[in-house]
Each structure stands twice: as structure tokens, then as C-alpha cells.
CSV table of C-alpha atoms in Angstrom, one decimal:
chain,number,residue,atom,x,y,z
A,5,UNK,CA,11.7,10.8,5.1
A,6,UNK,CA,8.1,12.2,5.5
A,7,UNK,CA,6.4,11.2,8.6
A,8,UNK,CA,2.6,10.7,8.5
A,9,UNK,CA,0.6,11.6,11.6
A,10,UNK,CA,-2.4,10.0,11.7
A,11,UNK,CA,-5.0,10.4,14.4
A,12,UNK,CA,-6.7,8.8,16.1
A,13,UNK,CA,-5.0,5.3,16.0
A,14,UNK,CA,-8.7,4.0,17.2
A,15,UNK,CA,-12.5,4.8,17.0
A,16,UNK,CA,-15.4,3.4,17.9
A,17,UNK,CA,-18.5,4.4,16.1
A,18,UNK,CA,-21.7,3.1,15.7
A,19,UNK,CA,-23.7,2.8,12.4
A,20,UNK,CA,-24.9,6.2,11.0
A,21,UNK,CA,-22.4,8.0,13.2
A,22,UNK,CA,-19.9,10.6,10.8
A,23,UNK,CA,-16.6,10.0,11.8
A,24,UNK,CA,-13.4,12.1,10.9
A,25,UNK,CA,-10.2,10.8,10.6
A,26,UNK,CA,-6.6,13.0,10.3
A,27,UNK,CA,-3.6,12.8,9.0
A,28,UNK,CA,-0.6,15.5,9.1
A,29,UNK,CA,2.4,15.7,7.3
A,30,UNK,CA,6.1,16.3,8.8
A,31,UNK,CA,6.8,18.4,5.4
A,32,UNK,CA,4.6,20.2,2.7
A,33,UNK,CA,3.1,17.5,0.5
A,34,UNK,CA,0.8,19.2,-2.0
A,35,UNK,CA,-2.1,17.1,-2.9
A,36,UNK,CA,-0.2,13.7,-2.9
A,37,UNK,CA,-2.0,11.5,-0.9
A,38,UNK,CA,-3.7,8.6,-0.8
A,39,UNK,CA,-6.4,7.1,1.6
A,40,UNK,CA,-6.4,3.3,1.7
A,41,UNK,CA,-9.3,0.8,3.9
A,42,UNK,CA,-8.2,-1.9,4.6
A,43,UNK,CA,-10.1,-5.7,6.2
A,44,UNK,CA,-8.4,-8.5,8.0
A,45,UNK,CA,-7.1,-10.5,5.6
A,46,UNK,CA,-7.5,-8.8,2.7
A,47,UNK,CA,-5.4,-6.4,0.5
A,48,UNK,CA,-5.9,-2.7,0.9
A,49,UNK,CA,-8.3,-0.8,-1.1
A,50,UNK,CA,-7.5,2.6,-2.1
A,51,UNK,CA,-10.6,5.0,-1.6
A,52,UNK,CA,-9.2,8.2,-2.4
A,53,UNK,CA,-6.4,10.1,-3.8
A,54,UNK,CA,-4.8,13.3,-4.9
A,55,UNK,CA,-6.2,14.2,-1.3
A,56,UNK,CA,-9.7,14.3,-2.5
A,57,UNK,CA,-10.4,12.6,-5.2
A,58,UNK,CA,-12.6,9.5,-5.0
A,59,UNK,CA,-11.4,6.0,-6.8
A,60,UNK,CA,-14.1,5.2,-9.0
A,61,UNK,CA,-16.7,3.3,-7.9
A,62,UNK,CA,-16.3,4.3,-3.9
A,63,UNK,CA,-19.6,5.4,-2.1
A,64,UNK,CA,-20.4,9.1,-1.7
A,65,UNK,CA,-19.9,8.6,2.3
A,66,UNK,CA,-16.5,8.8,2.0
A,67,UNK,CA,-14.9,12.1,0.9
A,68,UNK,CA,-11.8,13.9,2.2
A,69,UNK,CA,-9.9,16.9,1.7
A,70,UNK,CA,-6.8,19.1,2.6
A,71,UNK,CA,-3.7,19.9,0.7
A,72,UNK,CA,0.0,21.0,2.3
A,73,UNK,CA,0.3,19.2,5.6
A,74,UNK,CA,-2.8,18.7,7.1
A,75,UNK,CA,-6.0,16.1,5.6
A,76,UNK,CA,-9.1,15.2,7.0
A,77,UNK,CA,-10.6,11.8,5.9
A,78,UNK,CA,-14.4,11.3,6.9
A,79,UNK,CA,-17.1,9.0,6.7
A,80,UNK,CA,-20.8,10.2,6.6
A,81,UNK,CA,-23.1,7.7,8.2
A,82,UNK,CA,-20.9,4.7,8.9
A,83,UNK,CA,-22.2,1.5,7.3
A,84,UNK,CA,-21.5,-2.3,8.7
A,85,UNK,CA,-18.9,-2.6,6.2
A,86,UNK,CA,-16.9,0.5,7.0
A,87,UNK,CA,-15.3,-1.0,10.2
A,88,UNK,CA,-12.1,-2.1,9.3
A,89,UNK,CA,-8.4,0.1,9.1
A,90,UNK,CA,-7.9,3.3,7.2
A,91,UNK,CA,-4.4,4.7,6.2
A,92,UNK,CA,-3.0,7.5,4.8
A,93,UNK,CA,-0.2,7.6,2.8
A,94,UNK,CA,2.1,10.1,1.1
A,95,UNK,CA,3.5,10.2,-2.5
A,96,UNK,CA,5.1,13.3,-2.5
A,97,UNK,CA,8.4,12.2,-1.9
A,98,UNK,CA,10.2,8.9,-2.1
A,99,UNK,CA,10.1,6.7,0.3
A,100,UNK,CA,6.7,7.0,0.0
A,101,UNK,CA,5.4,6.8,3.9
A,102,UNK,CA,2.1,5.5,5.4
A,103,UNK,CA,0.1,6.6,8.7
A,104,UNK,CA,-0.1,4.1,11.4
A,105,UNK,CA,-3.1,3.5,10.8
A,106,UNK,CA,-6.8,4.4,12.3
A,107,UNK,CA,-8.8,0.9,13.8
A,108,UNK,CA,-13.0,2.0,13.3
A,109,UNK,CA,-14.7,-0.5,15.6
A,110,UNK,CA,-18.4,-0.7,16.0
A,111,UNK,CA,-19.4,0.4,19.6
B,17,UNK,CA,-9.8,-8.0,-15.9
B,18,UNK,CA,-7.1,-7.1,-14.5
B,19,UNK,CA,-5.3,-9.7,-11.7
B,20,UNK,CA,-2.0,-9.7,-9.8
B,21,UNK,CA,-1.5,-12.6,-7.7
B,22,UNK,CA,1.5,-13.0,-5.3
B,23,UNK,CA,3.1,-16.4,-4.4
B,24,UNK,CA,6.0,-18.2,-2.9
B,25,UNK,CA,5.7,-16.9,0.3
B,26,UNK,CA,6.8,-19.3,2.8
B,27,UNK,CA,8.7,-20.3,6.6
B,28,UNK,CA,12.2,-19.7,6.5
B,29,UNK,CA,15.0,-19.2,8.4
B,30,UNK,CA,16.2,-15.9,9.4
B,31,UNK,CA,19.4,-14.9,7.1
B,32,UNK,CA,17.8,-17.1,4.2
B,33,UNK,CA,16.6,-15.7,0.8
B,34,UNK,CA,13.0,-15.9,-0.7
B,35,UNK,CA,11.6,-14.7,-4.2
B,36,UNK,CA,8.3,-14.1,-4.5
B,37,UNK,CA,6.4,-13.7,-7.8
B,38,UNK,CA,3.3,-11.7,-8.6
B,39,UNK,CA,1.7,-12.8,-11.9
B,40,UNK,CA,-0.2,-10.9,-13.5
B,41,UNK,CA,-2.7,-10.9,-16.4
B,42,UNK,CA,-6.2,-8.7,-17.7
B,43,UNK,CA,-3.5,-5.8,-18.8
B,44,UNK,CA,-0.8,-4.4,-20.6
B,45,UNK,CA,2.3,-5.3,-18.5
B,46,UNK,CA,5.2,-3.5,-20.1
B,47,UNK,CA,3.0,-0.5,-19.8
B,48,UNK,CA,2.9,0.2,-15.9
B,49,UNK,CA,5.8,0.0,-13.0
B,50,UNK,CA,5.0,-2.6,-9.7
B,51,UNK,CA,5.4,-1.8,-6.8
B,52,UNK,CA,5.5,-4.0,-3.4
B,53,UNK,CA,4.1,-3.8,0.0
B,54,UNK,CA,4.0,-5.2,2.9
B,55,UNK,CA,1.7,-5.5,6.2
B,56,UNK,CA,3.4,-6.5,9.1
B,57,UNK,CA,1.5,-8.5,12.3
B,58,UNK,CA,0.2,-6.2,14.4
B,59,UNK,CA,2.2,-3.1,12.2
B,60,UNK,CA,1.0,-0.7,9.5
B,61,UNK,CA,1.3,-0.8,5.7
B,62,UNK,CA,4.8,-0.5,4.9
B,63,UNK,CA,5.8,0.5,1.2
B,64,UNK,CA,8.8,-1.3,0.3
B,65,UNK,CA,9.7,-0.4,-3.7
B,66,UNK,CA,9.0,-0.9,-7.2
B,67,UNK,CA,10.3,-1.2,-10.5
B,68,UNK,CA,9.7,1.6,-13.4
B,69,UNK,CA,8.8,0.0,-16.7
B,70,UNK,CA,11.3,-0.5,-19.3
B,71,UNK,CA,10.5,2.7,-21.2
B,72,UNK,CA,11.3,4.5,-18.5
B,73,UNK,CA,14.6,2.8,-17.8
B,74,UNK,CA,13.0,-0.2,-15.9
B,75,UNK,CA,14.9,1.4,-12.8
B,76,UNK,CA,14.2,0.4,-9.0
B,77,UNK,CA,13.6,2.5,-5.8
B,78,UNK,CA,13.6,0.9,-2.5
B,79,UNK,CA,12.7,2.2,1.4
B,80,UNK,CA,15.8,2.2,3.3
B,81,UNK,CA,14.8,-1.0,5.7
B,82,UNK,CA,15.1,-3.2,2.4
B,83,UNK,CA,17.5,-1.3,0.3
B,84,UNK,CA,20.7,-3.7,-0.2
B,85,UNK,CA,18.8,-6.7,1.0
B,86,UNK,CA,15.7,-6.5,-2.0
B,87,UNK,CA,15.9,-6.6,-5.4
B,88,UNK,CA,12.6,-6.0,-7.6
B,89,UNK,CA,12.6,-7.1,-11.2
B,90,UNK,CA,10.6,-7.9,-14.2
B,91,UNK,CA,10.1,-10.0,-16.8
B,92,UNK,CA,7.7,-8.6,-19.3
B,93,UNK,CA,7.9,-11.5,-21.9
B,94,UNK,CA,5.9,-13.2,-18.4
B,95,UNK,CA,3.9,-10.4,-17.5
B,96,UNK,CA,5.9,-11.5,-14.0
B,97,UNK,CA,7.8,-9.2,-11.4
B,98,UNK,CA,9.6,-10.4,-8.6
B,99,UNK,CA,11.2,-9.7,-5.5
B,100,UNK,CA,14.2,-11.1,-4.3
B,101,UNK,CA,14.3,-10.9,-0.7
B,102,UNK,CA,18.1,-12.0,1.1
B,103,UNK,CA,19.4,-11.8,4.6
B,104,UNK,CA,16.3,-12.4,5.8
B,105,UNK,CA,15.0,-10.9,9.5
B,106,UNK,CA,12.6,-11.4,11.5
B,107,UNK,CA,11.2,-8.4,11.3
B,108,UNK,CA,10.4,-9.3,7.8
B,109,UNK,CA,7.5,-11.2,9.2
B,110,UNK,CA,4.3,-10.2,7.0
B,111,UNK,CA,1.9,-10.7,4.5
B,112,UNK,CA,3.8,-9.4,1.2
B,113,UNK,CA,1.6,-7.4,-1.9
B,114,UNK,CA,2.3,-6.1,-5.3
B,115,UNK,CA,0.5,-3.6,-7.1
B,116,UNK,CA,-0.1,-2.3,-10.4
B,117,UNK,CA,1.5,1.0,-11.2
B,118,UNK,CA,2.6,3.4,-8.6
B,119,UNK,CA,-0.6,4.0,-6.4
B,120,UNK,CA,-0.1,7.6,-7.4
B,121,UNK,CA,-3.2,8.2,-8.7
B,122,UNK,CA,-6.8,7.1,-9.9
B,123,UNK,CA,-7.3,3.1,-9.7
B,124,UNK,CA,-4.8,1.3,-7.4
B,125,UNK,CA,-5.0,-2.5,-8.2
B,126,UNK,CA,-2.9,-5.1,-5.9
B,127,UNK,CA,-2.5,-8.6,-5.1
B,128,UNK,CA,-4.1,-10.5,-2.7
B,129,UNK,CA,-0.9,-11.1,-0.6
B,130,UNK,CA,1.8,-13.8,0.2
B,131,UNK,CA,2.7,-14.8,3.4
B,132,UNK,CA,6.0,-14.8,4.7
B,133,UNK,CA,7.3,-16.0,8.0
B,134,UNK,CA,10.5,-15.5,9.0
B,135,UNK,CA,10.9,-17.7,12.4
B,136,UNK,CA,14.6,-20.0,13.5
């Protein structure tokens, strides 16, 4: 199976603040990969995929990029409703394989 | 517009069996596979399977910790897919979702989740 690093697993941020979040593949993944938010209680949302493509409708604030193993996921100034979890996940390969997670807290 | 909505999550003993539904409506169901998910307390997202649609064989493809145990179907004349859960852990503790498709690409719609609790 893949294994998805993602770093960090927390981050605390304050409104306006940029913050970058990574993600590293055990294999070569091409582009396949989504990036998901996620609030308590609620399903997740997916933000972008193909590695940098954004879901339609998703602000401008959040853009990523990378391809192979290694993606950067970031947020350019952080709104109130940006605190909540971000994953990555794969879909390269079956089983298709999630990060741990990254918690963006306000500081 | 399109909807998915999960139920028939509930408490039950470990080693028991659950189905859970996800009903769906606002598209064309034959058209797209389902998938299902699942967010454990205090875990990450955990992709668990999903079921191709029938022009594509209507096959299934599981992750290893549920393969043997879960079964996803369909039942397109319901727009309805399913997942039969058996031998029951408690590790399988969590709030269950289905999705539209294969979350491969552009738009990614899901459910909005069904608890299960798996407790003695």
C-alpha cells in the first residue's frame, strides 16, 4: 500500500497568516491526489485534486501543487472558517490511502 | 441536486452484522460507482471500498482491514447502495460515508455520515 506522509499533524495560525501544509508519498504517484477539509461533525469536503486542481466553487486562498512524491497544500490568508482538518489522499493506486491528517487551530 | 444520505447506523455488539444504506437522488445512479468511508474517533479518514457501476462490471474493491468482512452493493432500480458490514470489531467504531463516484477527480459529493458504534 502507499503511505501518505503528511506534515505537520498540527498548526496553529492566526487569521491572515499563509500556512503550508505537506504531504509525501512512499511511491511515485503522478498527479493523483486529492486534498480534502474537513469540520467536526460534518463530511469532508474535497478542495482540490489532480494535485492542483481546484473543485469548483473553492476560494482562490487555497491552491496546491506537486506531482511524484512530494505536495504542498497552502492557504493564503487564513479565514475563521479555514480552521478545521485537512487530508491528503492518494488515488494512484488501490487501496487508495489518506494522510493522518493536519489539525489548523486559531492561535 | 444531487443527495446521498447514509442510515442504519447503530450500537451493536462486536461480532454482529450491520447494513447500512445510502440513498441517493438529484442524479443519474447507474451512471457513477460509490464508494464508502469512514472516520474513526480520534483517527483519520479511512477509505474502505466501492462498487463500479454495472457497465463496468458492477465489480467491488475493498481495503484489506474490511476485505472478507464488507460487502458493497447496489441496487440501481433504488438508486440505493449498501454496505454489509459482518464480524463486527470494535475498531469499527466510526462515523460511516458514501460518496458519489470515485473521488478521483473534479466534484466529490458524499453523505452526511452514519454512526456506528461497536461497544459489548
Amino acid at each position: 500500500d502507499i503511505q501518505m506522509t503528511q506534515s505537520p499533524s498540527s498548526l496553529s495560525a492566526s487569521v491572515g497568516d499563509r500556512v503550508t501544509i505537506t504531504c509525501q508519498a512512499s511511491q511515485d504517484i503522478n498527479k493523483y491526489l486529492n486534498w480534502f477539509q474537513q469540520k467536526p461533525g460534518k463530511a469532508p469536503k474535497l478542495l482540490i485534486y489532480d494535485a492542483s486542481n481546484s473543485d469548483p466553487g473553492v476560494p482562490s486562498r487555497f491552491s496546491a501543487s506537486g506531482s511524484g512524491t512530494d505536495f504542498t497544500f497552502t492557504i493564503n490568508s487564513l479565514q475563521p472558517d479555514d480552521f478545521a482538518t485537512y487530508y491528503c489522499q492518494q488515488y494512484e493506486n488501490l487501496p487508495y490511502t489518506f494522510g493522518r491528517g493536519t489539525k489548523l487551530e486559531i492561535k | 441536486e444531487v443527495q446521498l444520505v447514509e442510515s442504519g447506523g447503530a450500537l451493536v455488539r462486536p461480532g454482529r452484522s450491520l447494513r447500512l444504506s445510502c440513498s441517493t437522488s438529484g442524479f443519474k445512479f447507474d451512471d457513477y460507482a460509490v464508494s464508502w468511508f469512514r472516520h474513526a474517533p480520534e483517527k483519520g479518514l479511512e477509505w474502505l471500498g466501492f462498487i463500479r457501476k454495472k457497465a463496468f462490471g458492477g465489480t467491488t474493491e475493498y481495503a484489506a482491514s474490511v476485505k472478507g468482512r464488507f460487502n458493497i452493493s447496489r441496487d440501481d432500480s433504488k438508486s440505493i447502495a449498501y454496505l454489509q458490514m459482518t464480524s463486527l470489531k470494535t475498531e469499527d467504531t466510526a462515523v460511516y460515508y458514501c460518496a458519489r463516484g470515485y473521488c478521483t477527480g473534479v466534484v466529490c459529493y458524499w453523505g452526511q455520515g452514519t454512526l456506528v458504534t461497536v461497544s459489548s
